[in-house]
Amino acid sequence: QVQLVESGGGLVQAGGSLRLSCAASGRTFSGLTLGWFRQPPGKEREFVAAIRWSVGGTLYADSVKSRFTISRDNAKPTVYLQMNSLKPEDTAVYYCAGGGTVVTAKRSEYDYWGQGTQVTVSS
């Protein structure tokens, strides 16, 4: 079993930056995929980014590519989402998720979820 706890959300003006953190515990993370999803107001939860823990390979949604960066810290262990050049359409509850051995955007492949952290981008 894996426990995931997100932090770092808040309110920021368009063009600004935030860094989200996801602290993971409960098992070893070799071979595990960790990802970020978000749920905008009134919309379905959507994929943002994912990382293969052991290798560091990444996958990004087109809407955030070149603006967001996912990374990991083996020592803690923690996964981060650095969000730059934020837009109002980035406003959502952001969730950390843990899955299997493949880097994927498919929500159904992730078994463990954090509680979510609110990100609001004003114009």
JSON list of C-alpha atoms in Angstrom, two decimals:
[
{"chain": "A", "resi": 1, "resn": "GLN", "atom": "CA", "xyz": [0.00, 0.00, 0.00]},
{"chain": "A", "resi": 2, "resn": "VAL", "atom": "CA", "xyz": [1.11, 3.55, -0.83]},
{"chain": "A", "resi": 3, "resn": "GLN", "atom": "CA", "xyz": [0.14, 6.76, 0.93]},
{"chain": "A", "resi": 4, "resn": "LEU", "atom": "CA", "xyz": [0.36, 10.04, -0.99]},
{"chain": "A", "resi": 5, "resn": "VAL", "atom": "CA", "xyz": [0.04, 13.55, 0.46]},
{"chain": "A", "resi": 6, "resn": "GLU", "atom": "CA", "xyz": [0.04, 16.64, -1.77]},
{"chain": "A", "resi": 7, "resn": "SER", "atom": "CA", "xyz": [0.97, 20.16, -0.74]},
{"chain": "A", "resi": 8, "resn": "GLY", "atom": "CA", "xyz": [1.95, 23.48, -2.30]},
{"chain": "A", "resi": 9, "resn": "GLY", "atom": "CA", "xyz": [-1.29, 24.66, -3.86]},
{"chain": "A", "resi": 10, "resn": "GLY", "atom": "CA", "xyz": [-2.50, 28.23, -3.63]},
{"chain": "A", "resi": 11, "resn": "LEU", "atom": "CA", "xyz": [-3.61, 31.31, -5.52]},
{"chain": "A", "resi": 12, "resn": "VAL", "atom": "CA", "xyz": [-1.30, 32.83, -8.12]},
{"chain": "A", "resi": 13, "resn": "GLN", "atom": "CA", "xyz": [-1.61, 35.41, -10.89]},
{"chain": "A", "resi": 14, "resn": "ALA", "atom": "CA", "xyz": [-1.42, 34.37, -14.52]},
{"chain": "A", "resi": 15, "resn": "GLY", "atom": "CA", "xyz": [2.19, 34.02, -15.58]},
{"chain": "A", "resi": 16, "resn": "GLY", "atom": "CA", "xyz": [3.31, 33.06, -12.10]},
{"chain": "A", "resi": 17, "resn": "SER", "atom": "CA", "xyz": [4.70, 29.82, -10.72]},
{"chain": "A", "resi": 18, "resn": "LEU", "atom": "CA", "xyz": [3.93, 27.21, -8.09]},
{"chain": "A", "resi": 19, "resn": "ARG", "atom": "CA", "xyz": [5.62, 23.99, -7.03]},
{"chain": "A", "resi": 20, "resn": "LEU", "atom": "CA", "xyz": [3.48, 21.11, -5.86]},
{"chain": "A", "resi": 21, "resn": "SER", "atom": "CA", "xyz": [4.91, 18.35, -3.70]},
{"chain": "A", "resi": 22, "resn": "CYS", "atom": "CA", "xyz": [3.71, 14.79, -3.16]},
{"chain": "A", "resi": 23, "resn": "ALA", "atom": "CA", "xyz": [5.20, 12.90, -0.23]},
{"chain": "A", "resi": 24, "resn": "ALA", "atom": "CA", "xyz": [5.02, 9.14, -0.74]},
{"chain": "A", "resi": 25, "resn": "SER", "atom": "CA", "xyz": [5.30, 6.33, 1.79]},
{"chain": "A", "resi": 26, "resn": "GLY", "atom": "CA", "xyz": [4.31, 2.72, 2.37]},
{"chain": "A", "resi": 27, "resn": "ARG", "atom": "CA", "xyz": [6.45, 0.77, -0.09]},
{"chain": "A", "resi": 28, "resn": "THR", "atom": "CA", "xyz": [9.56, 0.89, -2.20]},
{"chain": "A", "resi": 29, "resn": "PHE", "atom": "CA", "xyz": [9.26, 2.94, -5.37]},
{"chain": "A", "resi": 30, "resn": "SER", "atom": "CA", "xyz": [11.55, 1.08, -7.70]},
{"chain": "A", "resi": 31, "resn": "GLY", "atom": "CA", "xyz": [9.46, 0.20, -10.75]},
{"chain": "A", "resi": 32, "resn": "LEU", "atom": "CA", "xyz": [6.58, 2.47, -9.69]},
{"chain": "A", "resi": 33, "resn": "THR", "atom": "CA", "xyz": [5.01, 5.22, -11.76]},
{"chain": "A", "resi": 34, "resn": "LEU", "atom": "CA", "xyz": [3.92, 8.42, -10.04]},
{"chain": "A", "resi": 35, "resn": "GLY", "atom": "CA", "xyz": [1.76, 11.02, -11.73]},
{"chain": "A", "resi": 36, "resn": "TRP", "atom": "CA", "xyz": [-0.23, 14.20, -11.41]},
{"chain": "A", "resi": 37, "resn": "PHE", "atom": "CA", "xyz": [-3.84, 14.62, -12.42]},
{"chain": "A", "resi": 38, "resn": "ARG", "atom": "CA", "xyz": [-6.09, 17.64, -12.11]},
{"chain": "A", "resi": 39, "resn": "GLN", "atom": "CA", "xyz": [-9.82, 18.30, -11.99]},
{"chain": "A", "resi": 40, "resn": "PRO", "atom": "CA", "xyz": [-10.96, 21.75, -13.16]},
{"chain": "A", "resi": 41, "resn": "PRO", "atom": "CA", "xyz": [-14.27, 23.11, -11.86]},
{"chain": "A", "resi": 42, "resn": "GLY", "atom": "CA", "xyz": [-17.15, 21.26, -13.47]},
{"chain": "A", "resi": 43, "resn": "LYS", "atom": "CA", "xyz": [-14.89, 18.97, -15.50]},
{"chain": "A", "resi": 44, "resn": "GLU", "atom": "CA", "xyz": [-13.53, 15.43, -15.36]},
{"chain": "A", "resi": 45, "resn": "ARG", "atom": "CA", "xyz": [-10.18, 14.57, -13.83]},
{"chain": "A", "resi": 46, "resn": "GLU", "atom": "CA", "xyz": [-7.44, 14.77, -16.46]},
{"chain": "A", "resi": 47, "resn": "PHE", "atom": "CA", "xyz": [-3.85, 13.69, -16.81]},
{"chain": "A", "resi": 48, "resn": "VAL", "atom": "CA", "xyz": [-1.06, 16.23, -16.28]},
{"chain": "A", "resi": 49, "resn": "ALA", "atom": "CA", "xyz": [2.29, 14.43, -16.00]},
{"chain": "A", "resi": 50, "resn": "ALA", "atom": "CA", "xyz": [3.90, 11.16, -14.92]},
{"chain": "A", "resi": 51, "resn": "ILE", "atom": "CA", "xyz": [7.34, 9.84, -14.07]},
{"chain": "A", "resi": 52, "resn": "ARG", "atom": "CA", "xyz": [8.85, 6.34, -13.86]},
{"chain": "A", "resi": 53, "resn": "TRP", "atom": "CA", "xyz": [10.54, 6.26, -10.48]},
{"chain": "A", "resi": 54, "resn": "SER", "atom": "CA", "xyz": [13.49, 4.02, -11.26]},
{"chain": "A", "resi": 55, "resn": "VAL", "atom": "CA", "xyz": [14.40, 5.46, -14.64]},
{"chain": "A", "resi": 56, "resn": "GLY", "atom": "CA", "xyz": [13.08, 9.01, -14.53]},
{"chain": "A", "resi": 57, "resn": "GLY", "atom": "CA", "xyz": [11.30, 8.85, -17.86]},
{"chain": "A", "resi": 58, "resn": "THR", "atom": "CA", "xyz": [8.47, 11.38, -18.09]},
{"chain": "A", "resi": 59, "resn": "LEU", "atom": "CA", "xyz": [5.20, 11.97, -19.90]},
{"chain": "A", "resi": 60, "resn": "TYR", "atom": "CA", "xyz": [3.27, 15.25, -20.16]},
{"chain": "A", "resi": 61, "resn": "ALA", "atom": "CA", "xyz": [-0.13, 16.34, -21.34]},
{"chain": "A", "resi": 62, "resn": "ASP", "atom": "CA", "xyz": [0.08, 18.63, -24.36]},
{"chain": "A", "resi": 63, "resn": "SER", "atom": "CA", "xyz": [-1.62, 21.41, -22.44]},
{"chain": "A", "resi": 64, "resn": "VAL", "atom": "CA", "xyz": [1.25, 21.67, -19.93]},
{"chain": "A", "resi": 65, "resn": "LYS", "atom": "CA", "xyz": [4.28, 20.54, -21.90]},
{"chain": "A", "resi": 66, "resn": "SER", "atom": "CA", "xyz": [7.13, 23.10, -21.75]},
{"chain": "A", "resi": 67, "resn": "ARG", "atom": "CA", "xyz": [5.47, 24.86, -18.80]},
{"chain": "A", "resi": 68, "resn": "PHE", "atom": "CA", "xyz": [5.32, 22.12, -16.15]},
{"chain": "A", "resi": 69, "resn": "THR", "atom": "CA", "xyz": [8.13, 19.83, -15.00]},
{"chain": "A", "resi": 70, "resn": "ILE", "atom": "CA", "xyz": [7.72, 16.63, -13.01]},
{"chain": "A", "resi": 71, "resn": "SER", "atom": "CA", "xyz": [10.67, 15.41, -10.95]},
{"chain": "A", "resi": 72, "resn": "ARG", "atom": "CA", "xyz": [11.49, 13.10, -8.06]},
{"chain": "A", "resi": 73, "resn": "ASP", "atom": "CA", "xyz": [13.64, 13.10, -4.94]},
{"chain": "A", "resi": 74, "resn": "ASN", "atom": "CA", "xyz": [14.80, 9.59, -4.01]},
{"chain": "A", "resi": 75, "resn": "ALA", "atom": "CA", "xyz": [15.87, 10.56, -0.51]},
{"chain": "A", "resi": 76, "resn": "LYS", "atom": "CA", "xyz": [12.50, 11.65, 0.86]},
{"chain": "A", "resi": 77, "resn": "PRO", "atom": "CA", "xyz": [10.82, 10.19, -1.34]},
{"chain": "A", "resi": 78, "resn": "THR", "atom": "CA", "xyz": [8.84, 12.96, -2.99]},
{"chain": "A", "resi": 79, "resn": "VAL", "atom": "CA", "xyz": [7.54, 13.78, -6.45]},
{"chain": "A", "resi": 80, "resn": "TYR", "atom": "CA", "xyz": [7.28, 17.43, -7.51]},
{"chain": "A", "resi": 81, "resn": "LEU", "atom": "CA", "xyz": [5.36, 19.34, -10.12]},
{"chain": "A", "resi": 82, "resn": "GLN", "atom": "CA", "xyz": [6.97, 22.65, -10.99]},
{"chain": "A", "resi": 83, "resn": "MET", "atom": "CA", "xyz": [4.37, 24.82, -12.71]},
{"chain": "A", "resi": 84, "resn": "ASN", "atom": "CA", "xyz": [5.53, 27.90, -14.61]},
{"chain": "A", "resi": 85, "resn": "SER", "atom": "CA", "xyz": [3.72, 30.39, -16.87]},
{"chain": "A", "resi": 86, "resn": "LEU", "atom": "CA", "xyz": [0.44, 29.49, -15.22]},
{"chain": "A", "resi": 87, "resn": "LYS", "atom": "CA", "xyz": [-2.80, 30.24, -17.03]},
{"chain": "A", "resi": 88, "resn": "PRO", "atom": "CA", "xyz": [-6.34, 30.65, -15.67]},
{"chain": "A", "resi": 89, "resn": "GLU", "atom": "CA", "xyz": [-7.27, 27.37, -17.36]},
{"chain": "A", "resi": 90, "resn": "ASP", "atom": "CA", "xyz": [-4.76, 25.62, -15.09]},
{"chain": "A", "resi": 91, "resn": "THR", "atom": "CA", "xyz": [-7.12, 26.25, -12.18]},
{"chain": "A", "resi": 92, "resn": "ALA", "atom": "CA", "xyz": [-8.04, 22.88, -10.69]},
{"chain": "A", "resi": 93, "resn": "VAL", "atom": "CA", "xyz": [-7.67, 20.52, -7.79]},
{"chain": "A", "resi": 94, "resn": "TYR", "atom": "CA", "xyz": [-4.39, 18.71, -8.39]},
{"chain": "A", "resi": 95, "resn": "TYR", "atom": "CA", "xyz": [-3.98, 15.08, -7.32]},
{"chain": "A", "resi": 96, "resn": "CYS", "atom": "CA", "xyz": [-0.91, 12.93, -6.92]},
{"chain": "A", "resi": 97, "resn": "ALA", "atom": "CA", "xyz": [-1.33, 9.34, -8.09]},
{"chain": "A", "resi": 98, "resn": "GLY", "atom": "CA", "xyz": [0.69, 6.12, -7.92]},
{"chain": "A", "resi": 99, "resn": "GLY", "atom": "CA", "xyz": [0.48, 3.26, -10.40]},
{"chain": "A", "resi": 100, "resn": "GLY", "atom": "CA", "xyz": [2.28, 0.30, -11.86]},
{"chain": "A", "resi": 101, "resn": "THR", "atom": "CA", "xyz": [5.40, -0.18, -13.88]},
{"chain": "A", "resi": 102, "resn": "VAL", "atom": "CA", "xyz": [4.50, 1.85, -16.97]},
{"chain": "A", "resi": 103, "resn": "VAL", "atom": "CA", "xyz": [4.37, 5.59, -17.58]},
{"chain": "A", "resi": 104, "resn": "THR", "atom": "CA", "xyz": [0.81, 6.25, -18.68]},
{"chain": "A", "resi": 105, "resn": "ALA", "atom": "CA", "xyz": [-1.84, 8.94, -18.93]},
{"chain": "A", "resi": 106, "resn": "LYS", "atom": "CA", "xyz": [-4.63, 6.45, -18.25]},
{"chain": "A", "resi": 107, "resn": "ARG", "atom": "CA", "xyz": [-6.36, 7.20, -14.97]},
{"chain": "A", "resi": 108, "resn": "SER", "atom": "CA", "xyz": [-7.45, 3.57, -14.58]},
{"chain": "A", "resi": 109, "resn": "GLU", "atom": "CA", "xyz": [-3.83, 2.43, -14.30]},
{"chain": "A", "resi": 110, "resn": "TYR", "atom": "CA", "xyz": [-3.29, 4.36, -11.06]},
{"chain": "A", "resi": 111, "resn": "ASP", "atom": "CA", "xyz": [-4.23, 2.64, -7.81]},
{"chain": "A", "resi": 112, "resn": "TYR", "atom": "CA", "xyz": [-3.21, 5.17, -5.14]},
{"chain": "A", "resi": 113, "resn": "TRP", "atom": "CA", "xyz": [-4.38, 8.76, -4.80]},
{"chain": "A", "resi": 114, "resn": "GLY", "atom": "CA", "xyz": [-3.66, 11.74, -2.60]},
{"chain": "A", "resi": 115, "resn": "GLN", "atom": "CA", "xyz": [-6.30, 14.05, -1.16]},
{"chain": "A", "resi": 116, "resn": "GLY", "atom": "CA", "xyz": [-5.77, 16.86, -3.66]},
{"chain": "A", "resi": 117, "resn": "THR", "atom": "CA", "xyz": [-4.53, 20.43, -3.41]},
{"chain": "A", "resi": 118, "resn": "GLN", "atom": "CA", "xyz": [-6.26, 23.48, -4.87]},
{"chain": "A", "resi": 119, "resn": "VAL", "atom": "CA", "xyz": [-4.49, 25.62, -7.48]},
{"chain": "A", "resi": 120, "resn": "THR", "atom": "CA", "xyz": [-6.21, 28.84, -8.53]},
{"chain": "A", "resi": 121, "resn": "VAL", "atom": "CA", "xyz": [-4.80, 31.08, -11.26]},
{"chain": "A", "resi": 122, "resn": "SER", "atom": "CA", "xyz": [-6.26, 34.57, -11.57]},
{"chain": "A", "resi": 123, "resn": "SER", "atom": "CA", "xyz": [-6.25, 36.69, -14.71]}
]
